[in-house]
């Protein structure tokens, strides 16, 4: 049997399992158009599985116990979820077994002052800012909507509420320029000016009723200056405020701030002749968030009685812009989680010495989507490190530390894969090509924990519409489960010493 036939048979035999999982992933991806919704949807699933919500604003001391499972968020866009092994003992070193990913994706964010009209064209637009390194040309001619978080306050109450909002309807569009209006030079390549070309059109000024115009004018002229937040609202597009107010069933005057992004309304779906692909926005990196959530919830259903370690998933915001924020991987979030959970569980037995022994027993799978080889651009991959779709989880190595993998941590993934019968692939970027990076090097340098970088292969990374194989989603979950179940024994069997002789002995 040729290898191609073997690969085809492999995916066909398990197809029902893969497709059921991928259909569930489609629902999660479509319902998570921004980090706030992604974290919210994770929490829904964690709650259904009996995880207990903690407040990061209060001490964890006295709230954790062996066999317990918990979660908390940082600023509602970063999530920490963990299970304490039933055999946990406070006086003995234990390890954190952590799968890390990120909740954010490149997108267009609504500017702090969203109002942007273009009288000459009779159109009403929205001011937007490019977030992260998107393939911005892919955002053109898509049916876009808006989601995120909104701050609400009524003038009568000091209470400021945060609410999720998702307008759902296609209410915005960034149109390409017709080819007939392009010069010969412009036709050679589609170059996006991020400031001049990305503002979407949301209405024409003709469609606005007199009432709408009046309402807009009232806001613009600051007649309602006595109402809390009116100064901020004056800079906002009235149609946007009205749509949010209508969706949230609150008066426009109660909206005092927001953090919104555009997204493509086309739902995630299975595709390809045999429906073996997952077509979706934000696979980088919500595919990881979904897979790690599935793994930790499945693992938590029956925690192994002998486990004395902490199994954990963390999904960070702001990876796409360098992780330096209060809730990014470059923040104290990771170290705080480890220190707070350790001291809450160890109580009076806690000590810096014990803590550092725990760090040495810990391990992080830094999981981010990987680049599959593209058939039309195959020369972009180095021949021996060219991962394929639906062919397994990819270990990413870069000796210049753009990825945190080393010989030992890469071996751990290969071995975990071997034990659970999960195919593993390898990726190293060509020497003449720049390399991306992940949260891996950031976490390893901040915590001192051993880290490997790996991920599921995909195409079209950072496009508004990406693609991955459905078998790889299952491969990811299986690898994370193998990690939670098998890492401790594997690590205990690996010598911590190095042997050998040299000419200097
Ligand atoms: Zn990513």
XYZ file of C-alpha atoms and ligand atoms in Angstrom:
506
model
C 0.000 0.000 0.000
C 1.416 3.403 -0.892
C 1.852 5.912 1.913
C -0.827 8.112 0.328
C -3.322 5.247 0.356
C -2.354 4.435 3.945
C -2.936 8.060 5.017
C -6.294 8.096 3.229
C -7.346 4.884 4.925
C -6.235 6.216 8.318
C -8.464 9.268 8.150
C -11.420 7.368 6.635
C -11.476 4.727 9.365
C -11.762 7.297 12.140
C -13.773 9.824 10.164
C -16.948 9.738 12.270
C -14.962 10.519 15.414
C -13.058 13.367 13.757
C -16.108 14.949 12.151
C -18.234 14.905 15.340
C -15.407 16.656 17.146
C -14.884 19.144 14.303
C -18.605 20.008 14.235
C -18.342 20.847 17.941
C -15.240 22.940 17.192
C -17.182 24.804 14.479
C -19.775 25.866 17.064
C -17.070 27.038 19.468
C -15.177 28.943 16.754
C -18.271 30.658 15.351
C -19.424 31.656 18.855
C -15.994 33.099 19.736
C -15.391 36.118 17.476
C -13.136 37.832 20.064
C -11.091 36.863 23.176
C -13.900 37.854 25.584
C -16.377 35.520 23.901
C -13.736 32.773 23.630
C -13.053 32.904 27.382
C -16.770 33.078 28.134
C -17.433 29.976 26.005
C -14.585 28.086 27.677
C -16.067 28.929 31.070
C -19.490 27.630 30.010
C -17.931 24.263 29.186
C -15.793 24.236 32.360
C -18.861 24.941 34.494
C -20.784 22.129 32.796
C -17.913 19.815 33.773
C -17.984 20.894 37.411
C -15.022 23.284 37.480
C -15.327 25.820 40.287
C -14.913 29.509 39.469
C -12.365 31.469 41.539
C -11.833 35.205 41.689
C -8.289 36.275 40.834
C -8.980 39.367 42.946
C -9.221 37.363 46.163
C -6.731 35.076 47.962
C -6.868 31.426 46.848
C -5.721 30.270 50.299
C -8.131 27.741 51.796
C -10.117 27.351 48.555
C -8.199 24.543 46.825
C -8.065 20.859 47.652
C -6.672 17.614 46.248
C -8.934 16.285 43.494
C -10.514 19.727 42.923
C -10.903 21.499 39.569
C -10.956 25.277 39.183
C -10.724 28.228 36.803
C -10.331 31.977 36.888
C -9.855 34.722 34.329
C -7.544 37.698 34.104
C -9.372 40.707 32.621
C -11.863 38.266 31.035
C -9.655 37.641 28.011
C -7.061 35.322 29.597
C -8.138 32.034 31.167
C -6.472 29.763 33.725
C -8.087 26.329 34.379
C -6.573 23.509 36.417
C -7.140 20.173 38.188
C -5.338 19.192 41.400
C -4.229 15.537 41.460
C -6.178 13.445 44.029
C -2.889 12.218 45.557
C -1.499 15.731 46.024
C 0.618 16.062 49.177
C 1.535 19.510 50.444
C 4.991 18.600 51.720
C 6.210 16.915 48.527
C 7.370 18.558 45.286
C 4.820 18.369 42.499
C 4.724 19.604 38.928
C 2.539 21.824 36.799
C 1.633 20.120 33.518
C 0.486 22.977 31.434
C -0.926 23.403 27.911
C -0.676 27.049 26.868
C -2.309 28.801 23.935
C -3.754 32.203 23.062
C -7.232 33.668 22.702
C -6.481 36.567 20.338
C -6.187 36.662 16.547
C -5.313 39.454 14.137
C -8.375 41.609 13.486
C -9.659 45.124 12.976
C -10.505 46.911 16.239
C -12.897 49.815 16.439
C -10.932 52.989 17.189
C -11.554 54.905 20.462
C -13.440 57.469 18.368
C -15.376 55.326 15.931
C -17.086 58.099 13.955
C -15.834 58.387 10.390
C -18.079 59.659 7.638
C -17.163 60.450 4.047
C -19.594 63.118 2.796
C -18.308 63.121 -0.802
C -19.263 59.464 -1.205
C -22.348 59.766 0.986
C -21.124 56.862 3.122
C -20.857 56.332 6.849
C -17.803 54.373 7.899
C -16.177 53.187 11.105
C -12.678 54.101 12.202
C -10.690 50.882 12.711
C -7.190 49.995 13.859
C -5.215 46.974 12.631
C -4.499 44.557 15.502
C -1.602 42.141 14.963
C -0.127 40.970 11.681
C -3.240 40.162 9.670
C -3.307 39.325 5.980
C -5.415 42.443 5.583
C -6.308 41.937 1.917
C -8.396 38.926 3.026
C -10.709 41.223 5.005
C -11.931 42.882 1.817
C -15.320 41.929 0.354
C -16.309 39.904 3.420
C -19.612 40.355 5.252
C -18.410 41.712 8.589
C -19.984 42.144 11.985
C -18.818 43.498 15.352
C -18.310 41.944 18.781
C -16.483 42.521 22.039
C -17.144 44.006 25.448
C -19.138 47.096 26.358
C -19.080 49.129 29.571
C -22.525 50.100 30.833
C -23.491 52.586 33.563
C -26.805 54.175 34.359
C -26.669 57.772 35.660
C -28.568 56.727 38.799
C -26.089 54.064 39.928
C -22.323 54.058 40.642
C -22.173 50.469 39.279
C -20.182 50.001 36.041
C -21.066 46.765 34.264
C -19.130 44.862 31.597
C -21.251 43.111 28.984
C -20.428 40.901 26.030
C -21.915 42.087 22.763
C -22.159 40.404 19.372
C -24.123 42.257 16.698
C -24.199 39.017 14.607
C -25.706 40.600 11.471
C -23.395 41.521 8.587
C -23.308 45.274 9.152
C -19.972 46.307 7.673
C -17.973 45.780 4.521
C -14.561 46.819 3.213
C -14.844 46.871 -0.557
C -12.019 46.329 -3.008
C -11.476 48.855 -5.773
C -12.853 47.644 -9.120
C -10.135 46.418 -11.447
C -11.255 48.925 -14.104
C -10.233 51.758 -11.803
C -6.762 50.368 -11.085
C -3.602 51.400 -12.892
C -1.433 48.755 -14.546
C 0.938 49.045 -11.582
C -1.862 48.573 -9.035
C -3.125 45.474 -10.847
C 0.237 43.735 -10.345
C -0.264 43.371 -6.635
C -2.904 44.216 -4.057
C -1.193 46.553 -1.603
C -3.282 47.584 1.399
C -2.670 50.932 3.042
C -3.725 50.071 6.578
C -4.970 53.575 7.347
C -6.551 54.598 4.043
C -8.116 51.357 2.830
C -9.482 49.437 5.846
C -12.388 51.565 7.146
C -15.599 49.606 6.479
C -18.781 51.178 5.124
C -21.741 50.612 7.441
C -24.460 52.811 5.857
C -25.170 55.613 3.413
C -26.219 58.987 4.744
C -29.405 58.634 2.623
C -30.709 55.723 4.668
C -30.612 57.598 7.953
C -34.059 58.806 8.933
C -34.587 62.357 10.138
C -34.956 60.983 13.640
C -31.659 59.161 13.414
C -29.938 62.261 12.149
C -31.443 64.282 14.953
C -30.356 61.709 17.506
C -26.863 61.777 16.023
C -26.787 65.554 16.086
C -27.865 65.661 19.703
C -24.938 63.421 20.600
C -22.521 65.336 18.390
C -23.481 68.749 19.672
C -23.064 67.702 23.283
C -26.538 68.879 24.214
C -26.659 66.011 26.705
C -23.524 67.124 28.456
C -25.118 66.572 31.803
C -25.456 62.813 31.075
C -22.565 60.655 32.297
C -20.220 59.721 29.438
C -21.736 62.041 26.840
C -18.331 63.454 25.966
C -17.092 59.961 25.016
C -20.286 59.206 23.090
C -19.841 62.347 21.000
C -16.882 60.686 19.297
C -18.853 57.533 18.488
C -20.815 56.631 15.409
C -24.484 56.953 16.534
C -25.556 53.979 14.393
C -23.033 51.798 16.210
C -24.224 52.970 19.637
C -27.836 52.374 18.622
C -27.071 48.850 17.404
C -25.265 48.003 20.664
C -28.035 49.547 22.778
C -30.680 47.617 20.886
C -28.753 44.336 21.182
C -28.128 44.767 24.914
C -31.552 46.277 25.602
C -30.066 49.320 27.315
C -30.473 53.042 26.573
C -27.740 54.528 24.362
C -26.924 56.948 27.197
C -25.843 54.012 29.388
C -22.989 53.004 27.037
C -19.817 54.573 28.429
C -17.014 52.654 26.666
C -16.299 49.603 24.556
C -13.591 47.315 23.210
C -14.841 45.983 19.883
C -13.500 44.215 16.838
C -14.768 43.333 13.409
C -15.147 39.712 12.373
C -16.261 37.740 9.323
C -19.847 36.502 9.767
C -19.312 33.334 7.718
C -19.632 30.472 10.197
C -16.950 27.812 10.606
C -17.709 24.685 8.575
C -16.284 21.413 7.314
C -15.047 21.444 3.720
C -13.241 19.510 1.017
C -14.529 16.637 -1.141
C -14.545 14.333 1.874
C -15.205 17.068 4.435
C -11.792 16.507 6.000
C -10.970 20.205 6.409
C -12.099 22.743 8.946
C -12.632 26.145 7.315
C -12.837 28.933 9.888
C -11.603 32.257 11.123
C -9.246 32.364 14.133
C -7.934 28.757 13.973
C -4.722 30.456 15.099
C -5.171 29.979 17.975
C -8.718 29.089 18.994
C -8.152 25.586 17.582
C -5.640 25.140 20.423
C -7.936 26.757 22.978
C -10.735 24.387 21.920
C -8.475 21.310 21.912
C -6.883 22.080 25.295
C -10.327 22.766 26.774
C -11.587 19.432 25.434
C -8.509 17.667 26.835
C -8.668 19.141 30.336
C -12.431 18.613 30.659
C -12.137 15.005 29.442
C -9.179 14.395 31.760
C -11.033 15.932 34.707
C -13.990 13.536 34.431
C -11.946 10.879 36.214
C -8.675 12.180 37.590
C -6.128 9.347 38.011
C -6.081 8.433 41.730
C -2.268 8.331 41.806
C -1.761 11.792 40.312
C -0.158 14.308 42.651
C 0.433 17.006 40.009
C -1.481 20.018 38.708
C -2.876 19.659 35.168
C -3.564 23.003 33.630
C -4.587 24.960 30.542
C -3.849 28.652 30.127
C -5.105 30.734 27.194
C -3.472 34.171 27.011
C -4.603 37.339 25.305
C -2.268 39.574 23.270
C 0.053 36.934 21.790
C -0.390 38.449 18.334
C 1.049 41.772 19.507
C 3.995 40.490 21.540
C 2.378 39.301 24.817
C 3.376 42.406 26.787
C 0.174 43.373 28.601
C -1.385 42.809 32.023
C -2.921 39.540 30.796
C -0.415 38.462 28.113
C 2.137 35.650 28.429
C 4.791 38.287 29.171
C 2.870 39.447 32.257
C 3.095 37.943 35.757
C -0.043 35.828 34.991
C 1.859 32.538 34.593
C 4.204 32.989 37.534
C 1.342 34.310 39.691
C -0.759 31.251 38.888
C 2.059 28.888 39.836
C 2.969 30.768 43.019
C -0.593 31.320 44.187
C -1.771 27.773 43.505
C 1.384 26.353 45.125
C 1.101 28.417 48.285
C -2.676 27.930 48.539
C -2.179 24.157 48.401
C 0.986 23.927 50.481
C -0.144 26.291 53.225
C 2.418 26.489 56.013
C 4.720 23.937 54.318
C 5.448 26.317 51.454
C 9.057 27.479 51.033
C 11.160 28.947 48.213
C 13.145 25.709 48.133
C 10.049 23.522 47.714
C 8.628 25.949 45.165
C 11.758 25.779 43.024
C 11.754 21.994 43.173
C 8.164 22.167 41.835
C 9.311 24.394 38.963
C 11.908 21.753 38.028
C 9.185 19.077 37.927
C 6.943 21.177 35.674
C 6.549 21.193 31.905
C 4.759 23.406 29.380
C 3.344 22.447 26.007
C 3.289 25.829 24.256
C 0.749 25.128 21.534
C 0.212 27.402 18.566
C -0.822 26.602 15.026
C 1.965 25.435 12.691
C 2.573 26.035 8.976
C 1.614 23.062 6.814
C 3.401 22.820 3.474
C 1.429 24.670 0.781
C 1.268 22.750 -2.540
C 1.494 25.964 -4.589
C 4.403 27.358 -2.577
C 6.185 24.134 -1.592
C 9.643 25.707 -1.915
C 8.845 27.862 1.140
C 9.392 24.767 3.314
C 12.615 22.894 3.825
C 12.063 19.407 2.386
C 12.735 17.411 5.550
C 10.671 19.694 7.780
C 7.457 20.091 5.787
C 4.407 19.194 7.889
C 1.266 18.004 6.089
C -2.405 18.595 6.882
C -4.173 15.775 8.740
C -0.831 14.121 9.405
C -0.132 14.909 13.066
C 0.990 17.471 15.617
C 4.062 19.487 14.626
C 7.078 20.079 16.893
C 8.557 23.509 16.131
C 12.270 23.993 16.631
C 14.400 27.097 16.250
C 17.826 27.048 17.825
C 17.772 30.864 17.901
C 15.003 30.494 20.501
C 12.117 31.862 18.473
C 10.663 28.550 19.654
C 11.506 27.113 23.091
C 11.958 23.482 21.975
C 15.240 21.721 22.768
C 16.430 18.132 22.375
C 14.880 17.035 25.657
C 11.528 18.799 25.369
C 11.115 17.739 21.729
C 11.796 14.147 22.769
C 9.039 14.411 25.395
C 6.468 15.239 22.707
C 7.709 12.487 20.387
C 7.511 9.993 23.232
C 4.064 11.158 24.413
C 2.943 10.818 20.797
C 4.448 7.354 20.468
C 2.769 6.169 23.677
C -0.667 7.351 22.531
C -0.234 6.459 18.827
C -0.357 10.102 17.663
C 1.631 11.000 14.538
C 4.236 13.700 15.164
C 5.787 15.952 12.504
C 8.744 18.345 12.586
C 9.118 21.954 11.514
C 12.193 24.145 11.218
C 11.967 27.303 9.164
C 14.307 27.605 6.184
C 17.573 29.386 7.007
C 16.752 32.108 4.465
C 13.293 32.817 5.892
C 12.323 34.815 8.996
C 10.710 32.790 11.781
C 7.548 33.520 13.749
C 7.454 33.128 17.505
C 5.069 32.042 20.247
C 4.396 32.324 23.969
C 6.900 29.455 24.467
C 10.177 31.425 24.809
C 8.365 34.071 26.899
C 7.014 31.539 29.404
C 10.256 29.589 29.646
C 12.311 32.727 30.317
C 9.809 34.094 32.861
C 9.266 30.887 34.832
C 12.327 28.691 34.240
C 10.021 25.817 33.319
C 10.922 23.423 30.510
C 8.898 24.280 27.405
C 8.282 22.708 24.021
C 6.668 24.532 21.110
C 4.276 22.501 19.037
C 0.968 22.896 17.237
C -1.511 21.625 14.723
C -0.727 22.327 11.046
C -2.823 24.743 9.006
C -2.776 26.900 5.877
C -3.658 30.585 5.419
C -2.371 31.603 8.853
C -3.554 35.137 9.771
C -6.054 35.216 6.912
C -9.640 36.120 7.818
C -10.432 32.524 6.786
C -8.001 29.727 7.659
C -7.974 25.960 7.121
C -6.773 22.902 9.029
C -7.398 19.140 8.930
C -10.023 17.613 11.214
C -7.790 14.655 12.138
C -5.235 17.090 13.559
C -7.792 18.510 15.952
C -8.183 15.005 17.401
C -4.401 14.517 17.296
C -3.987 17.660 19.388
C -6.496 16.544 22.021
C -4.959 13.064 22.159
C -1.493 14.554 22.642
C -2.674 16.792 25.495
C -4.404 13.839 27.173
C -1.239 11.762 26.791
C 0.667 14.659 28.390
C -1.687 14.886 31.386
C -1.718 11.086 31.810
C 1.836 10.033 30.966
C 4.232 12.914 31.573
C 4.980 12.215 35.233
C 6.133 8.631 34.633
C 8.063 9.653 31.533
C 9.826 12.480 33.381
C 10.637 10.325 36.410
C 12.294 7.820 34.078
C 14.495 10.433 32.424
C 17.897 10.877 34.045
C 18.515 14.403 35.257
C 22.281 13.826 35.049
C 24.524 13.928 31.998
C 27.322 11.386 31.620
C 30.441 11.244 29.493
C 34.148 11.829 29.454
C 36.161 14.570 27.808
C 39.805 15.236 27.102
C 39.828 17.580 30.079
C 38.865 14.888 32.674
Zn -0.812 31.992 17.091
